Short mmCIF file of C-alpha atoms in Angstrom, two decimals:
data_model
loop_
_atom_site.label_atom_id
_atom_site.label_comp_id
_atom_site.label_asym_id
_atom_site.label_seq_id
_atom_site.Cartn_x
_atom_site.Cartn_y
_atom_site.Cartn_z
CA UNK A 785 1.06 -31.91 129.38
CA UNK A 786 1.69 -31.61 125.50
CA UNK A 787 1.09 -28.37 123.93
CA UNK A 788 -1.95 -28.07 122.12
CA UNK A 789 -1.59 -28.09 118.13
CA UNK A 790 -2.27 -26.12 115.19
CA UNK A 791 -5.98 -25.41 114.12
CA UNK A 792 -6.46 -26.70 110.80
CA UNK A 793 -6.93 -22.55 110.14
CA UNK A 794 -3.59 -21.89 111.26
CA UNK A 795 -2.18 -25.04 108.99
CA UNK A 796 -3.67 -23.74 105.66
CA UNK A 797 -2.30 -19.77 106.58
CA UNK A 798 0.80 -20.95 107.19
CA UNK A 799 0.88 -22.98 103.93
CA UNK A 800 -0.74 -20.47 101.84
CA UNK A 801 1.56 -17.63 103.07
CA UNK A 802 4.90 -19.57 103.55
CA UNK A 803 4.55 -20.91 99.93
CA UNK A 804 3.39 -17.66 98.33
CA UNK A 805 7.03 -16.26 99.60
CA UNK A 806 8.83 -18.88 98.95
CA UNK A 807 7.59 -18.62 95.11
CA UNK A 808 8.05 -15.04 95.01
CA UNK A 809 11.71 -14.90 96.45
CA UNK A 810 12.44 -18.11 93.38
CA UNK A 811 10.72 -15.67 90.70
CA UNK A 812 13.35 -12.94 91.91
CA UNK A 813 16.15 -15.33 91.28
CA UNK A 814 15.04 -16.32 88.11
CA UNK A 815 14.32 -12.95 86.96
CA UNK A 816 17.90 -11.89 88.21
CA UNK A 817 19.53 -15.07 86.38
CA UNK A 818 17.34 -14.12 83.01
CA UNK A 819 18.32 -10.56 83.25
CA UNK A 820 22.22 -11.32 83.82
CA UNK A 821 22.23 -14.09 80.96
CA UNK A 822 23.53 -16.86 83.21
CA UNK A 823 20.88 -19.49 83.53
CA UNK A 824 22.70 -22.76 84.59
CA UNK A 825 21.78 -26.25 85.68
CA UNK A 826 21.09 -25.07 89.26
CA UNK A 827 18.27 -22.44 88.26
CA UNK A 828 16.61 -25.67 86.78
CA UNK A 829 16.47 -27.10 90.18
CA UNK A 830 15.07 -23.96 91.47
CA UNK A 831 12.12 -24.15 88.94
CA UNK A 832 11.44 -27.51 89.44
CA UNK A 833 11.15 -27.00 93.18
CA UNK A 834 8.43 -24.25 93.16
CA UNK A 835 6.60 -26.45 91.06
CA UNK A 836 6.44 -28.88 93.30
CA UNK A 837 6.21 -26.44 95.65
CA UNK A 838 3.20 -25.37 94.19
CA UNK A 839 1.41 -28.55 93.42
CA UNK A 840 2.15 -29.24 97.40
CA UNK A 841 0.12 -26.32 98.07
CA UNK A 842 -3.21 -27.36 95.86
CA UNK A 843 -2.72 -30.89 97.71
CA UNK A 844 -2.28 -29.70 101.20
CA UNK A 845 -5.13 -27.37 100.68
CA UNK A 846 -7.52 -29.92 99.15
CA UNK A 847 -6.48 -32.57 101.40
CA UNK A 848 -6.69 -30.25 104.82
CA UNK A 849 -10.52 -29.51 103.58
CA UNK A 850 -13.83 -31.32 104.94
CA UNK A 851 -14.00 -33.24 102.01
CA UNK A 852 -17.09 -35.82 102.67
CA UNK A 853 -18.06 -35.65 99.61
CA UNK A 854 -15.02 -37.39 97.80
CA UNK A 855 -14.38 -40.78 97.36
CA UNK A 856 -12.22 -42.24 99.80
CA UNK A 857 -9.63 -43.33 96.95
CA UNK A 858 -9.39 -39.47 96.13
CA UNK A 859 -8.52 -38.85 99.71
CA UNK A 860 -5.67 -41.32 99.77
CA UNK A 861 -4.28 -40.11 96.66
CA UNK A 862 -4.59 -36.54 98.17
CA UNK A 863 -2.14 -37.90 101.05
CA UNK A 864 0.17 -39.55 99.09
CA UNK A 865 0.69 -36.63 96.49
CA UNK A 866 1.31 -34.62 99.89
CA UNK A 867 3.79 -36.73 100.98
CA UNK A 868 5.90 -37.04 97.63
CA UNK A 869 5.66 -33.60 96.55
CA UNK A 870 6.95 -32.61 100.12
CA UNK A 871 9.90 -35.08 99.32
CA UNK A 872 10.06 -33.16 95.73
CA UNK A 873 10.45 -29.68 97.31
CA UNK A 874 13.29 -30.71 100.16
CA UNK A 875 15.70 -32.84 97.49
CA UNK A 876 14.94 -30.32 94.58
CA UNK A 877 15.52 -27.72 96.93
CA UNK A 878 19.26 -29.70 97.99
CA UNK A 879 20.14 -30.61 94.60
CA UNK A 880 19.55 -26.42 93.48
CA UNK A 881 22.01 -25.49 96.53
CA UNK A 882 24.86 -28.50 95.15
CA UNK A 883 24.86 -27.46 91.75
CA UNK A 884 25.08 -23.73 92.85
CA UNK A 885 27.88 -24.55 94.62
CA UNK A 886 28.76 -27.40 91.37
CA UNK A 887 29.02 -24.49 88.65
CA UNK A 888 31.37 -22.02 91.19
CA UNK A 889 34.25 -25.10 91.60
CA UNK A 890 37.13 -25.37 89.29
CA UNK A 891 37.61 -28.87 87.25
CA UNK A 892 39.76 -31.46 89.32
CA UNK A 893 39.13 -33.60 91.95
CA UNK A 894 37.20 -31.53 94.42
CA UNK A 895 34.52 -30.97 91.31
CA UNK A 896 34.16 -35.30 91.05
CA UNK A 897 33.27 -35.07 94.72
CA UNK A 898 30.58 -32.93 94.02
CA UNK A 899 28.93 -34.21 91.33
CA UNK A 900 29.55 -37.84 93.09
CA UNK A 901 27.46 -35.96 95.95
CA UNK A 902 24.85 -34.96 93.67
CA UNK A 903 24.57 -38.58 92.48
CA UNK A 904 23.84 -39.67 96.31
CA UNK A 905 21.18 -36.84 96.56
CA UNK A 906 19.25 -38.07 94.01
CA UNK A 907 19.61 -41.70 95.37
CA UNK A 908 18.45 -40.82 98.81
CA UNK A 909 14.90 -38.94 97.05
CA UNK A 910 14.57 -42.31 95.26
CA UNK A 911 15.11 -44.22 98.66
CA UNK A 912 12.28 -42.15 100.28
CA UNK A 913 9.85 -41.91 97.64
CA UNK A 914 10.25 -45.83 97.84
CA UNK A 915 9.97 -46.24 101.14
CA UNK A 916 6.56 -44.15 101.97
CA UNK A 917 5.13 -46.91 99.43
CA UNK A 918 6.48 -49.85 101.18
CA UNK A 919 5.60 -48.75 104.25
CA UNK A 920 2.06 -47.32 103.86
CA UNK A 921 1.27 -50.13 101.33
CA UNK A 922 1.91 -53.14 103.81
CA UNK A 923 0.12 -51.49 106.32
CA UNK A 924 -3.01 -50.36 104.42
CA UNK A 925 -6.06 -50.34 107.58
CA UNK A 926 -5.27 -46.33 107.34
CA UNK A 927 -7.05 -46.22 103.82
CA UNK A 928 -9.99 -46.90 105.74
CA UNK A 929 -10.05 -43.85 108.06
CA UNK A 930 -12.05 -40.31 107.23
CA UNK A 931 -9.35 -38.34 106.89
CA UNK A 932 -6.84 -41.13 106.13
CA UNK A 933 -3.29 -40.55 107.30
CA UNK A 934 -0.08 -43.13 106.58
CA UNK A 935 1.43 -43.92 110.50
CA UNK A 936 5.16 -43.89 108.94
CA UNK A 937 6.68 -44.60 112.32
CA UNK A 938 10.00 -44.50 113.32
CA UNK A 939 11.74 -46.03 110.25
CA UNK A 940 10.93 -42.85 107.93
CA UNK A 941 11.97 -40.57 110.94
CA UNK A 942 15.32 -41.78 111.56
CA UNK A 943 15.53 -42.19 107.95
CA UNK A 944 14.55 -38.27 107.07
CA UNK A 945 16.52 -37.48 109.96
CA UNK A 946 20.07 -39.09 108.94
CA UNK A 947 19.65 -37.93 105.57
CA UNK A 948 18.47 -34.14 105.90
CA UNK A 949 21.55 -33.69 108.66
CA UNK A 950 24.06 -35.42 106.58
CA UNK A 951 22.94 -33.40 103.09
CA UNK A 952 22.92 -30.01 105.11
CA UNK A 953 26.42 -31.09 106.20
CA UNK A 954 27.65 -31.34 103.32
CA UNK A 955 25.68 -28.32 101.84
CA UNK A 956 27.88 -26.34 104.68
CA UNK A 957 31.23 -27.39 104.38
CA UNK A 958 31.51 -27.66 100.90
CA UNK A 959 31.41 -23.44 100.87
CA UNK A 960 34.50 -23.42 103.50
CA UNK A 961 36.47 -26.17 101.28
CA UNK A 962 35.61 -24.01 98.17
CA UNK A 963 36.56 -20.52 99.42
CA UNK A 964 39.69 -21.34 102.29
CA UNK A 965 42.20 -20.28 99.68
CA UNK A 966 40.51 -17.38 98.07
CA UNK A 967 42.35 -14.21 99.07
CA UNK A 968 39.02 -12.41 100.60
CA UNK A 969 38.15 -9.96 103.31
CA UNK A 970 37.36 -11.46 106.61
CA UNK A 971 34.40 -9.80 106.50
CA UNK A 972 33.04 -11.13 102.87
CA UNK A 973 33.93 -14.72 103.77
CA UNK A 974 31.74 -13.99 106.70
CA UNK A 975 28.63 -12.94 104.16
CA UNK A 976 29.64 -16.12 102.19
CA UNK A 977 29.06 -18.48 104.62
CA UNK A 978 26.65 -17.40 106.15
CA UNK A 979 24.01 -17.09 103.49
CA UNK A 980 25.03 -21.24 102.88
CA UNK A 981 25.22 -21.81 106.86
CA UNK A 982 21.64 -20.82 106.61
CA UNK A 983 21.04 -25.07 105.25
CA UNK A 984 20.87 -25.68 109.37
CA UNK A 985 17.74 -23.90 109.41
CA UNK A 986 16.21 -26.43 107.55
CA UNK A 987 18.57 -28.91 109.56
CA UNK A 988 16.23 -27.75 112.76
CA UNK A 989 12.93 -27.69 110.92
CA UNK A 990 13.32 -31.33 109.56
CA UNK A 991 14.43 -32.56 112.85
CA UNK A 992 11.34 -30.75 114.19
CA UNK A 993 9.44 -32.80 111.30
CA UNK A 994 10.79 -35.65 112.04
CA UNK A 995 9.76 -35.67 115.67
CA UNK A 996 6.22 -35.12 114.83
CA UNK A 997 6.40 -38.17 112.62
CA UNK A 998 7.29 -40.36 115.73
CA UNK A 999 4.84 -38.54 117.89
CA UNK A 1000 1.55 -39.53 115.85
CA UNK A 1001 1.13 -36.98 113.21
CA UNK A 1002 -1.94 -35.02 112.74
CA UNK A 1003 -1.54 -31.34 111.95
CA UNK A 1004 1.46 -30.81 113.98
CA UNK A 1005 3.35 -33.40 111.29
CA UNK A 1006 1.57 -30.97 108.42
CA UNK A 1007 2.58 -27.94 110.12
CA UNK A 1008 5.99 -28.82 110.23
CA UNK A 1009 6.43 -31.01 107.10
CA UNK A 1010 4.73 -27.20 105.40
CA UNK A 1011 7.22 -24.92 106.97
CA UNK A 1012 10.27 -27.72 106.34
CA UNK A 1013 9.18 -27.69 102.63
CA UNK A 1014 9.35 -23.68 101.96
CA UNK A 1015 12.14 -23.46 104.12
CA UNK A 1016 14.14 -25.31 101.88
CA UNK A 1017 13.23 -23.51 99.26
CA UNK A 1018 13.82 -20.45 100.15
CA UNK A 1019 17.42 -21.20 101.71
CA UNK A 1020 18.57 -22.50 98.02
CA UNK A 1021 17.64 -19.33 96.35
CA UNK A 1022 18.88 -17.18 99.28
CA UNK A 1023 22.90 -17.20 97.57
CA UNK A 1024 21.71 -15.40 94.42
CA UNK A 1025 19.68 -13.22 95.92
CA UNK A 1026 21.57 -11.35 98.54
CA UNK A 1027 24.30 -11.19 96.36
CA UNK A 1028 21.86 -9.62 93.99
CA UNK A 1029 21.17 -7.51 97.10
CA UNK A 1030 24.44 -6.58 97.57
CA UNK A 1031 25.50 -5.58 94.44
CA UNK A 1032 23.25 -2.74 94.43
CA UNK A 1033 23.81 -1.61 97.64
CA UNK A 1034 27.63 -1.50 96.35
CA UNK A 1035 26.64 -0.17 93.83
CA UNK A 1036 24.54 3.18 95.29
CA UNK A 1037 27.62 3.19 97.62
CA UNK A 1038 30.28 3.69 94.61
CA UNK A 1039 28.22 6.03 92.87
CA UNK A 1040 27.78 8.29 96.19
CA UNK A 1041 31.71 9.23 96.25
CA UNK A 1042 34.34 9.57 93.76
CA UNK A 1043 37.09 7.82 96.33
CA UNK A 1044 38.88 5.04 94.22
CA UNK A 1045 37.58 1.25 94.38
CA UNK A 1046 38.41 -0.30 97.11
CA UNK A 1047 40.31 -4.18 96.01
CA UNK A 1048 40.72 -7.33 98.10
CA UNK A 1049 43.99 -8.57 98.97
CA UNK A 1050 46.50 -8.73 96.08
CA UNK A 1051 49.14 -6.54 95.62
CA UNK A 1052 50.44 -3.22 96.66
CA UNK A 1053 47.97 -0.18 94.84
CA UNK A 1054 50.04 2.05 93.32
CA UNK A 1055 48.43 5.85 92.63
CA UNK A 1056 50.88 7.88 89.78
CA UNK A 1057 50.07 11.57 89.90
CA UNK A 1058 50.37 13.79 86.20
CA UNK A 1059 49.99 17.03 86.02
CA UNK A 1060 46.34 17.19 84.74
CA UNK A 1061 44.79 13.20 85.89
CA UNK A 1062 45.27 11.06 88.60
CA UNK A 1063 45.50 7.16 88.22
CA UNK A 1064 44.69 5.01 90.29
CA UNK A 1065 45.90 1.11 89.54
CA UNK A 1066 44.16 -1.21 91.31
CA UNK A 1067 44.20 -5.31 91.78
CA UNK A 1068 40.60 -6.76 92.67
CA UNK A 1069 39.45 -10.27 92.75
CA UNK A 1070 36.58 -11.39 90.22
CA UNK A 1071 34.29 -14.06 91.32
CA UNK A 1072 32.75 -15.99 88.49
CA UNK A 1073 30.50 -19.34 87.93
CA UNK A 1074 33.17 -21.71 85.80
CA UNK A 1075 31.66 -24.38 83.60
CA UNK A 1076 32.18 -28.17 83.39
CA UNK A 1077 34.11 -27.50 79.63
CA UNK A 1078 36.33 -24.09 80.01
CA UNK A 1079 36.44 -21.27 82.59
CA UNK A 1080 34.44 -18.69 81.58
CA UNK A 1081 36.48 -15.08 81.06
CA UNK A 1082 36.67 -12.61 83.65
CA UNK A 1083 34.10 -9.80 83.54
CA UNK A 1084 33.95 -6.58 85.61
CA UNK A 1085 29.84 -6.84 85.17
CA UNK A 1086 29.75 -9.97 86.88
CA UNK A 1087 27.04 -10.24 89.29
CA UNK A 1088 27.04 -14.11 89.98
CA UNK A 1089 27.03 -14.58 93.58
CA UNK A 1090 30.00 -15.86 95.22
CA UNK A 1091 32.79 -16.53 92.30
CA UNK A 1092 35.30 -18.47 93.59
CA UNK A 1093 38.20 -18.40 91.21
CA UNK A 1094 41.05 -16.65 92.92
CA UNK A 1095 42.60 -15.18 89.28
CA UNK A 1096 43.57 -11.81 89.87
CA UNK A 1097 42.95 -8.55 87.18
CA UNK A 1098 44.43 -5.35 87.43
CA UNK A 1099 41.74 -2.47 86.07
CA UNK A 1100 42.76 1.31 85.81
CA UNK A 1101 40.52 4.24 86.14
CA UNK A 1102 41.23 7.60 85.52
CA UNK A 1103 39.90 10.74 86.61
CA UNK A 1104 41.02 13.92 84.10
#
């Protein structure tokens, strides 16, 4: 006995609310990227996908809606603008998370791979937007139906399916290649990679998706296409924002005690006492985005999220 599905009241709170959150946590990053100065390539991807995010909301909405009254060519345009803006949000969404992970990756090989990566990611949101056409176009007795809905079958499923799991593969790993040298606490490696482990939620959600595609559709294939689609978006903006997070938790934490900074890996501290002042010399690692032309100099103000150039710089501070 199947379970019984979402009400079409349930689909439009769950799109209205998941979207309204997954806006408001990309305006924090944005804010926090305008604020530091350090708007990059991947930020543009972030934009671009709660836009689309957006516009999937106004189309879900008016396309979930007893709408008798429109002509049946606006309702199939309704469904089709679903369906592509839902592929807008996911591969927007993937490309914001490679390019994140693009601008923290030194020049050389491993940098090629990348941006060779990011090359694929764009082909495969070509391949998809092509195939819904093909395959709602040579089929077109849906057009017909009240509330007319594409059967994509099990060609798009295994197609979503292959790509989302392979894309949030690579969305994992890539972290663990980038950061397996870096001289880092165990426990801030573990913060790292976890906040980009969180791609296999979406990895579960799009399966989930893609299930409901075989199944038949309806509003379970909504439901899940809804939550897939602000999932994603919220995962690729999850990196600056708990690092943002962080940092002022550090922050309060440092300004609570007057005990000297405490440095990651490196060398030996050494404390000289005088008679009047204590120093305290210590090593810390900076992590900072480095561009495609030059690295970028080391700052102590950084707040980028996870920096992963392993240079070392040695900052005193006195106390008199």
């Amino acid at each position: 006995m199947s379970s019984p599905g979402p009400t079409l009241h349930q689909t439009e709170v769950a799109n209205i609310s998941l979207t309204i959150v997954a806006v408001l946590v990309t305006s924090l990053r944005l804010c926090i990227r305008v604020r530091q100065k350090r708007l990059g390539i991947d930020d543009a991807w972030a934009a671009l996908a709660m836009i689309f995010d957006f516009l999937l909301l106004i189309a879900d909405c008016l396309y979930l809606q007893d709408y008798e009254d429109y002509p049946q060519n606006t309702r199939v345009a309704l469904y089709y603008m679903v369906a592509q803006f839902f592929y807008g949000v996911v591969w927007t969404s993937k490309l914001c998370m490679m390019f994140t992970i693009v601008r923290l990756t030194i020049p050389g090989a491993f940098r090629k791979f990348l941006m060779f990566t990011v090359g694929i990611f764009g082909f495969v949101w070509a391949l998809l937007f092509s195939q819904l056409w093909w395959i709602c176009e040579t089929q077109p007795s849906w057009k017909s139906q009240p509330h007319p809905q594409c059967d994509l079958g099990r060609r798009v499923a295994i197609t979503q399916m292959i790509t989302d799991v392979l894309a949030d593969f690579v969305l994992i790993v890539a972290p663990f290649c980038l950061i397996y040298k870096v001289r880092l606490s165990k426990s801030q490696k573990v913060r790292i990679l976890s906040v980009f482990s969180t791609s296999a939620i979406t990895t579960i959600v799009s399966l989930t998706h893609a299930y409901y595609i075989v199944a038949g559709g309806g509003l379970k294939e909504v439901m899940s296409a809804v939550v897939e689609a602000s999932m994603s978006l919220i995962v690729a903006n999850l990196s600056v924002v708990v690092a943002f997070i962080f940092r002022i938790s550090s922050d309060d934490d440092s300004s609570s005690t007057q005990t000297p900074i405490i440095t990651f890996g490196g060398q030996t501290t050494r404390k000289r006492i005088a008679p009047t002042c204590i120093a305290v010399e210590t090593t810390t690692i900076v992590l900072e985005d480095l561009s495609e032309s030059r690295l970028r100099s080391v700052k102590t103000s950084d707040d980028d999220e996870i920096t992963l150039n392993n240079r070392e710089r040695k900052q005193t501070k006195e106390w008199c």
